[in-house]
C-alpha angles and dihedrals in degrees: 000000000000116000090244090055092049092050094050089053089049091053091049092049092051095047090047100045101026092235144022137204125228090229094053092050092048088057096043097049099031095229133120129283089247096053092054093045088054091048089053092048090052093048092045090054090053087053096238094120143008120247113223133171106295098003146345141285134212123268115218146127119295112276092248097040109117120186119212124251096254092051091051095044096071098048126088089359095154090053094046091052091050091048092048092049090056097040095053089063088064096061115084126211115266093024125143103233131186116204124194126214123274143090097270092054089044089054090051092047089061085064098036089068089075091059110094130236097005123162107209125200113188142158091200119103095200090049091049090049091052089060094040092053092054093050096199113176094215094057123082120194124196111194115196123222130237148095114329116237130203086266090057093250123143106227144161135066096328093054093043094049091051092049095050088063094057140078121199134186096225140014121207104198130191118199139195095217148351134203140158094250101035102033118205111348145183131200091223117079095202093048092049089058091048090046092051087054089053091052091050093051095055132085092199127027127203118185121204113205131153121216096265090067090069112108094007112126123198121197097258131043119229100188140337118264089250090061090071112093086190132012115195114197138149136263091255085082110104124240097253092050091050091051093051092047094045089058094053113032122066093244131357116209116190118194 
């Protein structure tokens, strides 16, 4: 195995587990202690992990740190477009679809306006605006109420109460982070409760998450990885992460 391949696998392991030990990496890769320590030094210099005594830990945003919608909308745009282009193929005409807040789901909404006879349930102001702007007579949009978050989501008891009365064919869910131990997460406690209500309302669940979400852990878990019938991500996701996700989600689609 080339050093670059080994280092990528180390990054995937750190992001998935939160931390790794030198001894475990030595056993996994069959190389010397010194080789692994050099790998960790290289990766620490690149800023992709933090080297600690006996191993390394993940680098990521604080668990309760929530970027705004505008800030998130300009990052990983190519990946989000590719994910949206594939995910729209999974939405049949005439379906009742729930769409969570987020820039990945908003990117998908721009394509969903072309799918006929949709009934859309959403707690996202930007997503609702996409459908309102199109003004199609064959589309029905149900916008929940609640408290507005930095991601322009409507969350809280009002939104949850509304969602508990609904049943939808399909949920299109955006997430802040995903990992093997924490599942799909968000940095906003109220948004997590609302997203869990969306998950409960849906017969089929499709998660949209680009590769940068791997190993990121928000303060609250929305769902376990196994709750996703489909996960659509991009080819920036490393091999180890793909293997771990493929074992847990219903279907992994990499674009």
